[in-house]
Tab-separated table of C-alpha atoms and ligand atoms in Angstrom:
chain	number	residue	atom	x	y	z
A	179	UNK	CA	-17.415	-65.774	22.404
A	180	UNK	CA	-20.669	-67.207	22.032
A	181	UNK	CA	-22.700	-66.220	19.064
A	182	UNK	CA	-25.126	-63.135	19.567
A	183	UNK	CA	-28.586	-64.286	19.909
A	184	UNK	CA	-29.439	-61.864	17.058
A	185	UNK	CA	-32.239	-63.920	15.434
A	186	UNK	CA	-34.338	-64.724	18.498
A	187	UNK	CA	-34.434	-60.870	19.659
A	188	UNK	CA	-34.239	-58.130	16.818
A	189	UNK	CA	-37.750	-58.365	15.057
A	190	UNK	CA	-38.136	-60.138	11.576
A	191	UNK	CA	-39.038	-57.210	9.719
A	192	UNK	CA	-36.161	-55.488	11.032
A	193	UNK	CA	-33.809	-58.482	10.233
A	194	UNK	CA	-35.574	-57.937	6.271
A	195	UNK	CA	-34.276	-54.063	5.637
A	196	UNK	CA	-31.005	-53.063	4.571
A	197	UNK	CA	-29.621	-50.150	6.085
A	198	UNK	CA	-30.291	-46.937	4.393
A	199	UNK	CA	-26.265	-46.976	2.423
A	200	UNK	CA	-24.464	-43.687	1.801
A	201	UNK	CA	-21.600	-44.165	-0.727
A	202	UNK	CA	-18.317	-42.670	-0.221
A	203	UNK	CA	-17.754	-39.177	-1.772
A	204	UNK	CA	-14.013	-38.511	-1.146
A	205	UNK	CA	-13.001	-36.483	-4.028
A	206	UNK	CA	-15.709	-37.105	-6.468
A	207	UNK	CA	-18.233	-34.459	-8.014
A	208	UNK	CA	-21.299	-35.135	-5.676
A	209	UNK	CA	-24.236	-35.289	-7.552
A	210	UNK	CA	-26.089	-37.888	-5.783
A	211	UNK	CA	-27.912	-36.592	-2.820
A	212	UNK	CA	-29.897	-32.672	-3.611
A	213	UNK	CA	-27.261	-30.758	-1.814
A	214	UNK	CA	-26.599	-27.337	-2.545
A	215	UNK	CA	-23.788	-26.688	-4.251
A	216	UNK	CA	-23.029	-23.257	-2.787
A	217	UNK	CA	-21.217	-22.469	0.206
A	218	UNK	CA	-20.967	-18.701	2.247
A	219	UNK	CA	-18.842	-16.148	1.259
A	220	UNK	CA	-15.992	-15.811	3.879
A	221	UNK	CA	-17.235	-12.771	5.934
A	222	UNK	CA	-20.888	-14.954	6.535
A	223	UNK	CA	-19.015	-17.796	7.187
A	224	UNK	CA	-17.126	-15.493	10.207
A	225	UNK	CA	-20.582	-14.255	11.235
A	226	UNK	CA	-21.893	-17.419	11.799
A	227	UNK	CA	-18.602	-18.540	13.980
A	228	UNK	CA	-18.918	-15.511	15.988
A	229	UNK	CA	-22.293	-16.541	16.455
A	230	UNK	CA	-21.608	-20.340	17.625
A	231	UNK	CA	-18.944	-18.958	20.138
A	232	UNK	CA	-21.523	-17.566	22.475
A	233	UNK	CA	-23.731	-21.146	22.413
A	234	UNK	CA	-23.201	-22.566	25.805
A	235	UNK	CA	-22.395	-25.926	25.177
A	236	UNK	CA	-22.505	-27.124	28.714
A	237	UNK	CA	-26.464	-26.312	29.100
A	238	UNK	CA	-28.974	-28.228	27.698
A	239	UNK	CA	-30.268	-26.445	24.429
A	240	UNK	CA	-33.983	-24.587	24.113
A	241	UNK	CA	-36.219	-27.713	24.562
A	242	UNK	CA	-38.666	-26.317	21.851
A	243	UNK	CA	-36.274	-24.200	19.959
A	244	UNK	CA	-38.523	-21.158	20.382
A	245	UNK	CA	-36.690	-18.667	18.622
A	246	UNK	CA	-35.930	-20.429	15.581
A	247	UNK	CA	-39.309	-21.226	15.551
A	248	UNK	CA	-40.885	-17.845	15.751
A	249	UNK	CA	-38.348	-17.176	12.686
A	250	UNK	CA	-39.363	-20.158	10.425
A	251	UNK	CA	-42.937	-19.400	11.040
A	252	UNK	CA	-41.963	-16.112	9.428
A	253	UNK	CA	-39.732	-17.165	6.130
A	254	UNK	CA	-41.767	-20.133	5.753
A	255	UNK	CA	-44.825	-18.317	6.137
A	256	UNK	CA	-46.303	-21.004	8.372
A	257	UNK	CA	-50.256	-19.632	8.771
A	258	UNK	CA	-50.979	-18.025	12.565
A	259	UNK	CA	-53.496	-20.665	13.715
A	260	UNK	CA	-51.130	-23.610	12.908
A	261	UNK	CA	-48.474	-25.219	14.566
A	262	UNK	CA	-45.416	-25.568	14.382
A	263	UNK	CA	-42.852	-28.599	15.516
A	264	UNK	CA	-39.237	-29.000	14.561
A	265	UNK	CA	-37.038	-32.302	14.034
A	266	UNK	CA	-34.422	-33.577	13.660
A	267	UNK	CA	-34.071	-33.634	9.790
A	268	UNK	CA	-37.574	-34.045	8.800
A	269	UNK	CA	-36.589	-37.692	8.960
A	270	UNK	CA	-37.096	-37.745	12.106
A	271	UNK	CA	-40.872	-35.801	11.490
A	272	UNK	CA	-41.919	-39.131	9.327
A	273	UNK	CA	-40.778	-41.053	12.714
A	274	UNK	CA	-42.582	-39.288	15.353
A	275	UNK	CA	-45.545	-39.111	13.017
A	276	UNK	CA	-45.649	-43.111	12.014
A	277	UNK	CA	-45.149	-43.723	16.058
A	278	UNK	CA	-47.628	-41.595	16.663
A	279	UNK	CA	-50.361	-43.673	14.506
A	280	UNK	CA	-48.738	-46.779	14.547
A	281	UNK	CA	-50.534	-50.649	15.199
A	282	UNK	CA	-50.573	-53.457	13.632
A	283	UNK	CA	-52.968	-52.970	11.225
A	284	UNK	CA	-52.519	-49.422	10.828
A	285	UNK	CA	-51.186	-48.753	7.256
A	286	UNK	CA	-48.873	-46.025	5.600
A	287	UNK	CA	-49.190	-45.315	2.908
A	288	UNK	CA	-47.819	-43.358	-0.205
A	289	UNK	CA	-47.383	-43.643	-4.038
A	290	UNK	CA	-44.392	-45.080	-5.193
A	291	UNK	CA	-41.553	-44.676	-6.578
A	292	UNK	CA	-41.482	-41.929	-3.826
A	293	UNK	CA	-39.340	-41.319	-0.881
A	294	UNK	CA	-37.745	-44.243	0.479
A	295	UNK	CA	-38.198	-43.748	3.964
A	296	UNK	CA	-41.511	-43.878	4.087
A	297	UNK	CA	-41.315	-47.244	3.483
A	298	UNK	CA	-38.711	-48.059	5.851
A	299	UNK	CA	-39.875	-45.981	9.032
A	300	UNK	CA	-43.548	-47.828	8.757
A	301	UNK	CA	-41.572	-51.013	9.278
A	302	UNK	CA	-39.619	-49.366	12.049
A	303	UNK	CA	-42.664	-48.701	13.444
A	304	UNK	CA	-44.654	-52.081	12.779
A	305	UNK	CA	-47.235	-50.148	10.124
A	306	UNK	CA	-48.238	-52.096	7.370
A	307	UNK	CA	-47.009	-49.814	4.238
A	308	UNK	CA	-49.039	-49.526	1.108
A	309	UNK	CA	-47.290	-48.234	-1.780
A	310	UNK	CA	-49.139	-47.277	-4.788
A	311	UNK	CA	-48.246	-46.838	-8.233
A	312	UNK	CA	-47.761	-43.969	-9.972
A	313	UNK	CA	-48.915	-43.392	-13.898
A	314	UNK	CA	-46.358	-43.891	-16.573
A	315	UNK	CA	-45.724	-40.088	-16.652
A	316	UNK	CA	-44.892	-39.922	-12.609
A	317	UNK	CA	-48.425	-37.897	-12.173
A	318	UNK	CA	-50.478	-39.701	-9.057
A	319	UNK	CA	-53.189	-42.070	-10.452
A	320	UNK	CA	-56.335	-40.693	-8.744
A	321	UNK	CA	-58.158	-43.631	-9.798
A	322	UNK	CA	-55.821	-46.224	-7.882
A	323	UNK	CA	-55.110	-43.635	-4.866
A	324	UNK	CA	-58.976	-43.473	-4.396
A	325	UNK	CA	-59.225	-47.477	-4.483
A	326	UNK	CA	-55.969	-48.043	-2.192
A	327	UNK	CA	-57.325	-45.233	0.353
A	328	UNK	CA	-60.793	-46.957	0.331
A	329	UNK	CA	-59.528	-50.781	0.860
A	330	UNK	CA	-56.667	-49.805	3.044
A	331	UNK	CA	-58.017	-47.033	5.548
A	332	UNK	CA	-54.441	-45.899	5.809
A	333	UNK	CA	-53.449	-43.833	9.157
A	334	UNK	CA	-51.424	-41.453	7.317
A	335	UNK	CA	-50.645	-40.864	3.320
A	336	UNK	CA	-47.613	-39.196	3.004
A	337	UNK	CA	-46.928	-37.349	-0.467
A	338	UNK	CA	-43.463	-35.278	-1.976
A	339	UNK	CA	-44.650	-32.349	-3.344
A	340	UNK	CA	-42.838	-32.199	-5.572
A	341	UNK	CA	-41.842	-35.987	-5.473
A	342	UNK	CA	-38.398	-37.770	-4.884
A	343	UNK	CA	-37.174	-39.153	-7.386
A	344	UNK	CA	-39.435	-38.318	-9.832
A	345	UNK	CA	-39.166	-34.618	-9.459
A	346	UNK	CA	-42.530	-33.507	-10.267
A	347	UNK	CA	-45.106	-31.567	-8.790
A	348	UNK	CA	-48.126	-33.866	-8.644
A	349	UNK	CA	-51.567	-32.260	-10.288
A	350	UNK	CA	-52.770	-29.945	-7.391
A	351	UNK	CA	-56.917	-31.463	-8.647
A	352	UNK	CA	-54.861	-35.038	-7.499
A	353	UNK	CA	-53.934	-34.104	-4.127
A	354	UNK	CA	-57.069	-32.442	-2.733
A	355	UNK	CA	-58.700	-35.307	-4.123
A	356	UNK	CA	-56.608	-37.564	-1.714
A	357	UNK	CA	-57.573	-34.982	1.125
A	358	UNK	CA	-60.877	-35.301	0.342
A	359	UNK	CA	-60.914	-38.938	0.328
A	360	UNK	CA	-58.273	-39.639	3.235
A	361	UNK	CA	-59.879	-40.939	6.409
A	362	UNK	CA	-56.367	-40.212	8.344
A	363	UNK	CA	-53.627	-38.084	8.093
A	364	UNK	CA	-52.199	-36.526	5.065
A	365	UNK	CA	-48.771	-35.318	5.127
A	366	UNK	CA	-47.676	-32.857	2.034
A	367	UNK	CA	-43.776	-33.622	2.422
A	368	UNK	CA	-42.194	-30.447	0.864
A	369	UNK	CA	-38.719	-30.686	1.475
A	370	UNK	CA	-37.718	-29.279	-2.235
A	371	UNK	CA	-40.119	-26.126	-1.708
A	372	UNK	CA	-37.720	-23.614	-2.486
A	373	UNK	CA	-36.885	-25.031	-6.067
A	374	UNK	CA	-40.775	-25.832	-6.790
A	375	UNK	CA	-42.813	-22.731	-6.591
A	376	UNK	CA	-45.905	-24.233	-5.266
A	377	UNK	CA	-46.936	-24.962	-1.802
A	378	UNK	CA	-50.059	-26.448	0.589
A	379	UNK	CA	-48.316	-24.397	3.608
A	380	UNK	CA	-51.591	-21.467	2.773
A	381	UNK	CA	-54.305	-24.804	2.606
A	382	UNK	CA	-53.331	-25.596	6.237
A	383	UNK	CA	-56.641	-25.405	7.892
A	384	UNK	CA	-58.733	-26.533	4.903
A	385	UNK	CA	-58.392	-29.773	5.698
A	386	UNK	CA	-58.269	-30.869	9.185
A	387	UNK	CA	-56.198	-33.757	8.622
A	388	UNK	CA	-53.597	-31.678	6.559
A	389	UNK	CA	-50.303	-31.729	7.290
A	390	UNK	CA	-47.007	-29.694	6.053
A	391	UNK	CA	-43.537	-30.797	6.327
A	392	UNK	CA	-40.235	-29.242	5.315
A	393	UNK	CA	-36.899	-29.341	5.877
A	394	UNK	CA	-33.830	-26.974	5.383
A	395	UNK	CA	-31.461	-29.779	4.005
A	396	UNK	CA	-32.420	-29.200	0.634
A	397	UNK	CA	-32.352	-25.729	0.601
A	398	UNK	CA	-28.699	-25.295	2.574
A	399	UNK	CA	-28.338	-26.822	5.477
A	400	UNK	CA	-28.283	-30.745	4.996
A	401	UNK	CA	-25.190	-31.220	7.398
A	402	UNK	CA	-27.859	-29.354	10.132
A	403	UNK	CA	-30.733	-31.822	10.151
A	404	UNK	CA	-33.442	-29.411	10.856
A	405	UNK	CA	-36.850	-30.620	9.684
A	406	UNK	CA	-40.214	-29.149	10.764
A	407	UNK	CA	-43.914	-29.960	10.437
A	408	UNK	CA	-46.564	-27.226	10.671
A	409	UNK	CA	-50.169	-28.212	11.215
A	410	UNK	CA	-53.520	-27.833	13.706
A	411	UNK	CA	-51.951	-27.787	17.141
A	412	UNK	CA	-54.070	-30.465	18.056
A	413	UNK	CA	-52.213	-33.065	16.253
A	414	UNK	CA	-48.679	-31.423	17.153
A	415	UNK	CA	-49.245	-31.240	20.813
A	416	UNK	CA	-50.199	-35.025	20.553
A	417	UNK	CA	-46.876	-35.432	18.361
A	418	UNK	CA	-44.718	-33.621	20.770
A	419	UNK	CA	-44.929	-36.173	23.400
A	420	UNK	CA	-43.051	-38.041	21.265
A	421	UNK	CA	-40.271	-36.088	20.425
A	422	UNK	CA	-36.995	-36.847	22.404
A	423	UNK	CA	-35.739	-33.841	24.628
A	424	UNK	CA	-33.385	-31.233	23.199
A	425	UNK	CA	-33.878	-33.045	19.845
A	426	UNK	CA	-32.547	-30.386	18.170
A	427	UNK	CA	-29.255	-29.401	19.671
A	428	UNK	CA	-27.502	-26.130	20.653
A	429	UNK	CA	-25.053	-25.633	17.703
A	430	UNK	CA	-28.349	-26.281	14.538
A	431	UNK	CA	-30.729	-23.719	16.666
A	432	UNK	CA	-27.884	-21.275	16.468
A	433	UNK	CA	-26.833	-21.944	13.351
A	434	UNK	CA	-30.576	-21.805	11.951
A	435	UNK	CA	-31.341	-18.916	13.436
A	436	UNK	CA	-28.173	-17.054	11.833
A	437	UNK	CA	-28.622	-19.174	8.286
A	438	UNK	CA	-32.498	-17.686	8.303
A	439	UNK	CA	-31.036	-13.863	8.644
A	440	UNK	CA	-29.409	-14.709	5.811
A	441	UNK	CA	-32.072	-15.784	3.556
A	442	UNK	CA	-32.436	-13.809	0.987
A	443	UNK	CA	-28.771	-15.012	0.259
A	444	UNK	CA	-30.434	-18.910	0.450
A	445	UNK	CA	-33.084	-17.545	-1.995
A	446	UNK	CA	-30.739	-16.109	-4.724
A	447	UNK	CA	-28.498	-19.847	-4.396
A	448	UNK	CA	-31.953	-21.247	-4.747
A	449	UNK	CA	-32.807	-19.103	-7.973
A	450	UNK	CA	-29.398	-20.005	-9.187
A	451	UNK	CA	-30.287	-23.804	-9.214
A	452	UNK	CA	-33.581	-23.075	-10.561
A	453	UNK	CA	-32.177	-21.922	-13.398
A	454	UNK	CA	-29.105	-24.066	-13.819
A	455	UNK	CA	-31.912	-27.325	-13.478
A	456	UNK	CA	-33.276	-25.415	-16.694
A	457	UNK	CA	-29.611	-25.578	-18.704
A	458	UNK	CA	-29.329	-29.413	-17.328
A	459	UNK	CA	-32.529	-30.587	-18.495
A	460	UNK	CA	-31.603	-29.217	-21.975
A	461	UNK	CA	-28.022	-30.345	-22.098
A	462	UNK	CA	-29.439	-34.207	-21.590
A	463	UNK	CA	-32.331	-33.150	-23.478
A	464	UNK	CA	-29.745	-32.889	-26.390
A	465	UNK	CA	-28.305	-36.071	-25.319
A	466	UNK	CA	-28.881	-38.744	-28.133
A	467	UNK	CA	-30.898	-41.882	-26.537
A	468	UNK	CA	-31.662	-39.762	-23.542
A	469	UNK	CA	-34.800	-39.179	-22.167
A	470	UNK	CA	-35.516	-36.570	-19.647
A	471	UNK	CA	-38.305	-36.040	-17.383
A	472	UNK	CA	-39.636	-32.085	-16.249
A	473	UNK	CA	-38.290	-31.657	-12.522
A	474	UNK	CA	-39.774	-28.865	-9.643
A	475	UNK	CA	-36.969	-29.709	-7.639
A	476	UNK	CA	-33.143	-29.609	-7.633
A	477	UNK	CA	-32.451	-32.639	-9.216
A	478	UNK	CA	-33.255	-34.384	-12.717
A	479	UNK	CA	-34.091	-37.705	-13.345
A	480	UNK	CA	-33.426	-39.125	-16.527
A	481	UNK	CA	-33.276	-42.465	-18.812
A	482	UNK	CA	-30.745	-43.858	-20.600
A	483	UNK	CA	-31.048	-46.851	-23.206
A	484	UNK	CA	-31.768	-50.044	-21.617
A	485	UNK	CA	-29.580	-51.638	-19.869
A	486	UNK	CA	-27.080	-48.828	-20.113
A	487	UNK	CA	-27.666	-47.129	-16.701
A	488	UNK	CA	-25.102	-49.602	-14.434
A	489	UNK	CA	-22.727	-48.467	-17.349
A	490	UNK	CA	-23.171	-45.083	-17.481
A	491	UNK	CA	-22.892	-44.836	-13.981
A	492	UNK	CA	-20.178	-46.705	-13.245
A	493	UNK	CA	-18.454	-44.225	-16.150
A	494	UNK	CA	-19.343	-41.494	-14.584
A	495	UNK	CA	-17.832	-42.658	-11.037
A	496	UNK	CA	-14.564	-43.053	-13.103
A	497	UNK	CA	-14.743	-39.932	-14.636
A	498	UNK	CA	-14.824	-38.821	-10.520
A	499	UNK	CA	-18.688	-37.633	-10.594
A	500	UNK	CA	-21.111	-39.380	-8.171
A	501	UNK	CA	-25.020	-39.368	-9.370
A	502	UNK	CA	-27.790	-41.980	-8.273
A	503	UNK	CA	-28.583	-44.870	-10.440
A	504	UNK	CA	-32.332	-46.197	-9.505
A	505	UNK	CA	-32.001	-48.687	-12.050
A	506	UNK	CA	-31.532	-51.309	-9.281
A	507	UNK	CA	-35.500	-50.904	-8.514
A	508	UNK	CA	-36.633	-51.878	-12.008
A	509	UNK	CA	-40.040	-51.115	-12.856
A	510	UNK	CA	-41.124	-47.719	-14.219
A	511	UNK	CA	-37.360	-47.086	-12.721
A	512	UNK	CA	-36.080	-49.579	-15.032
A	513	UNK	CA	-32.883	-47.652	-16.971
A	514	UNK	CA	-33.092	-44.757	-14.574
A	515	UNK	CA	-30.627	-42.348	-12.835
A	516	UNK	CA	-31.083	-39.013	-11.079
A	517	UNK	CA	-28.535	-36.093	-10.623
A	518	UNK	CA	-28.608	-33.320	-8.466
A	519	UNK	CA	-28.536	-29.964	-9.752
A	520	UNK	CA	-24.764	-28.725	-9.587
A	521	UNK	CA	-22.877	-25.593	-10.093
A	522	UNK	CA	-22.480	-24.486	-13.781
A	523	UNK	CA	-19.092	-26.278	-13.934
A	524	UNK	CA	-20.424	-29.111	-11.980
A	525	UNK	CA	-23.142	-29.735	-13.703
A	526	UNK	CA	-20.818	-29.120	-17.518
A	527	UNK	CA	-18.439	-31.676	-16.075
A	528	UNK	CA	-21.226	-34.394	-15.444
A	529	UNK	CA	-22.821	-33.809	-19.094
A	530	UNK	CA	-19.224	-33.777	-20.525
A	531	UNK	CA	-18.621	-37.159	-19.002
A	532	UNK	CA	-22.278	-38.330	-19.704
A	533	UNK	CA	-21.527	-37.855	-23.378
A	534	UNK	CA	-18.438	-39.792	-23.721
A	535	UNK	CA	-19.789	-42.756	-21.571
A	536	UNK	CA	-22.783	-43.179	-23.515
A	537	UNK	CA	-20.655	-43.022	-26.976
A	538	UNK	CA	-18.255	-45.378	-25.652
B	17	LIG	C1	-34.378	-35.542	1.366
B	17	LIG	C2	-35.786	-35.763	1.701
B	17	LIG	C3	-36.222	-35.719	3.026
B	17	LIG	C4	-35.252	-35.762	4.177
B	17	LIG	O1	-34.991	-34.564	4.714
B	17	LIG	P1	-34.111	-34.402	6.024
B	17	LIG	O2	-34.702	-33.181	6.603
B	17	LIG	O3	-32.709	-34.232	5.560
B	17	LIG	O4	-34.292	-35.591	6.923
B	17	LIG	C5	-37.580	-35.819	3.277
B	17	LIG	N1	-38.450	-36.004	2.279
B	17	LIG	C6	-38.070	-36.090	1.010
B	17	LIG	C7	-39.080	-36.313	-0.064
B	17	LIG	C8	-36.725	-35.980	0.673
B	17	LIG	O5	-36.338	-36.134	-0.599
């Protein structure tokens, strides 16, 4: 067979990325990706078949998903005036909103470390991306965000409220000085919402450039991928051109629908991981040589002495739990790892094994 012509077709910058890598799981605590750690009592779980068994799988599904979205508006209390689009996984959001902007020298941009798909879906999309530093203590640096928005222009700013991996909520002064400032979009990414008691879903409208995204994957639903993105219909309907047909399928609309009748359940697993993330931030707090940072989300990210964190993570894998290490990126992630928030024995069994590796 003759060699594919791989290098004269698929673009450069393409070529460049790695793809986004998942590690195996199989049997391991999984503390590496803000899951939640609860599943549904049997007689929900039954509920929800009974519910799937009437989706007609041989039509196409809802192309807009109307009826989950008259619900989310509702528990996500998107405002009346605004619209509302869903996705994919809000993944897929990010995607439709880079192509939507896109050129080539349109620029993305967003502080860093932050989310990494930001990064990756502007090169998808041939955007120039523009990551900016945070401060030493993870807060945005006004002073740098001004300067990057005023040299750069950017299309779009996208910013994790809270932030990923970082965990905290940025200053809410910080942010509405980046609205004020931004000539382009601004999208408030708030995918860990239900663990970080603060939200610009009631600002929609302030700013017309404002732009809310959130997902369910954090709260329940990862295997789902339902994302959605509330903001002036004017910008949606231009965004919905974009989206693929039936982009949400049959089985997640259902399955949404019936998870969202549920939610006050979802809220109490949600309060539950609230305040286990309080017991796990003072478990490492106790840690000797640990250092801990505050987290509005459900996951903690933490230090460990340097050039320990390949170490302790590669003790923890062999002690069967799975966390992040960001080491890899260096910089203000140098000696860095991040853990989700578990279940109390979860979370017991990755401090318990935390403690021996870093006295070994
Ligand atoms: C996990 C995560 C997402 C991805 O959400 P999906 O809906 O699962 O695609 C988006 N933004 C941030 C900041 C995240 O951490």
């Amino acid at each position: 067979m003759m060699k594919p012509d791989v290098a004269r077709w698929v673009r450069p910058e393409i070529r460049a990325l790695s793809a986004y890598h998942v590690p195996p799981a199989q049997g391991l605590v999984k503390l590496d990706a803000m899951e939640n750690p609860y599943g549904w009592p049997p007689e929900v779980v039954d509920a929800w078949l009974e519910r799937l068994r009437a989706v007609p799988l041989n039509r196409y599904p809802d192309p807009a998903g109307g009826a989950l979205k008259e619900a989310l508006r509702g528990v996500m209390a998107v405002p009346a005036d605004m619209a509302l689009m869903l996705g994919n996984g809000s993944d897929e959001l990010i995607q439709i909103i880079a192509q939507a902007v896109s050129g080539p020298e349109r620029v993305l941009l967003s502080p860093e470390p932050g989310f990494v798909m930001y990064r990756m879906i502007a090169s998808f999309t041939g955007m120039r991306y523009v990551g900016v530093p945070l401060a030493a203590d993870f807060a945005l640096d006004r002073a740098a965000m001004l300067a990057a928005i005023e040299e750069h222009r950017p299309a779009v700013i996208f910013l994790a409220y809270p932030n990923n991996p970082t965990g905290n909520l940025f200053a809410r002064a910080d942010v509405e000085a980046v609205l004020d400032a931004a000539p382009g979009l601004v999208v408030l990414d708030e995918a860990y919402h239900a663990f970080a008691d603060d939200s610009f879903m009631g600002d929609l409208g302030r700013w017309p450039n404002l732009l809310v995204m959130r997902t369910l994957s954090k709260v329940a639903l990862a295997g789902l991928r339902l994302g959605l993105l509330a903001g002036p219909p004017a910008w949606l309907e231009e965004f919905d051109k974009l989206r693929l047909p039936y982009n949400v399928n049959s089985l997640t609309q259902a399955s949404a629908l019936f998870a969202l009748e549920q939610w006050p359940m979802l809220e109490q697993q949600a309060a539950a991981i609230v305040r286990e993330r309080a017991a796990l931030l003072e478990g490492l707090a106790r840690l000797p040589g640990v250092q801990v940072y505050p987290s509005r989300a459900n996951f903690v990210l933490f230090r460990v002495p340097p050039g320990r964190a390949d170490a302790v993570f590669q003790g923890l894998l062999q002690r069967k739990v799975l966390i992040k290490n960001l080491a890899g990126a260096g910089g203000v992630l140098a000696d860095c790892l991040r853990v989700t928030v578990g279940t109390p024995e979860e979370n017991r069994c990755f401090l318990d094994g935390l403690k021996e590796v870093l006295a070994a």
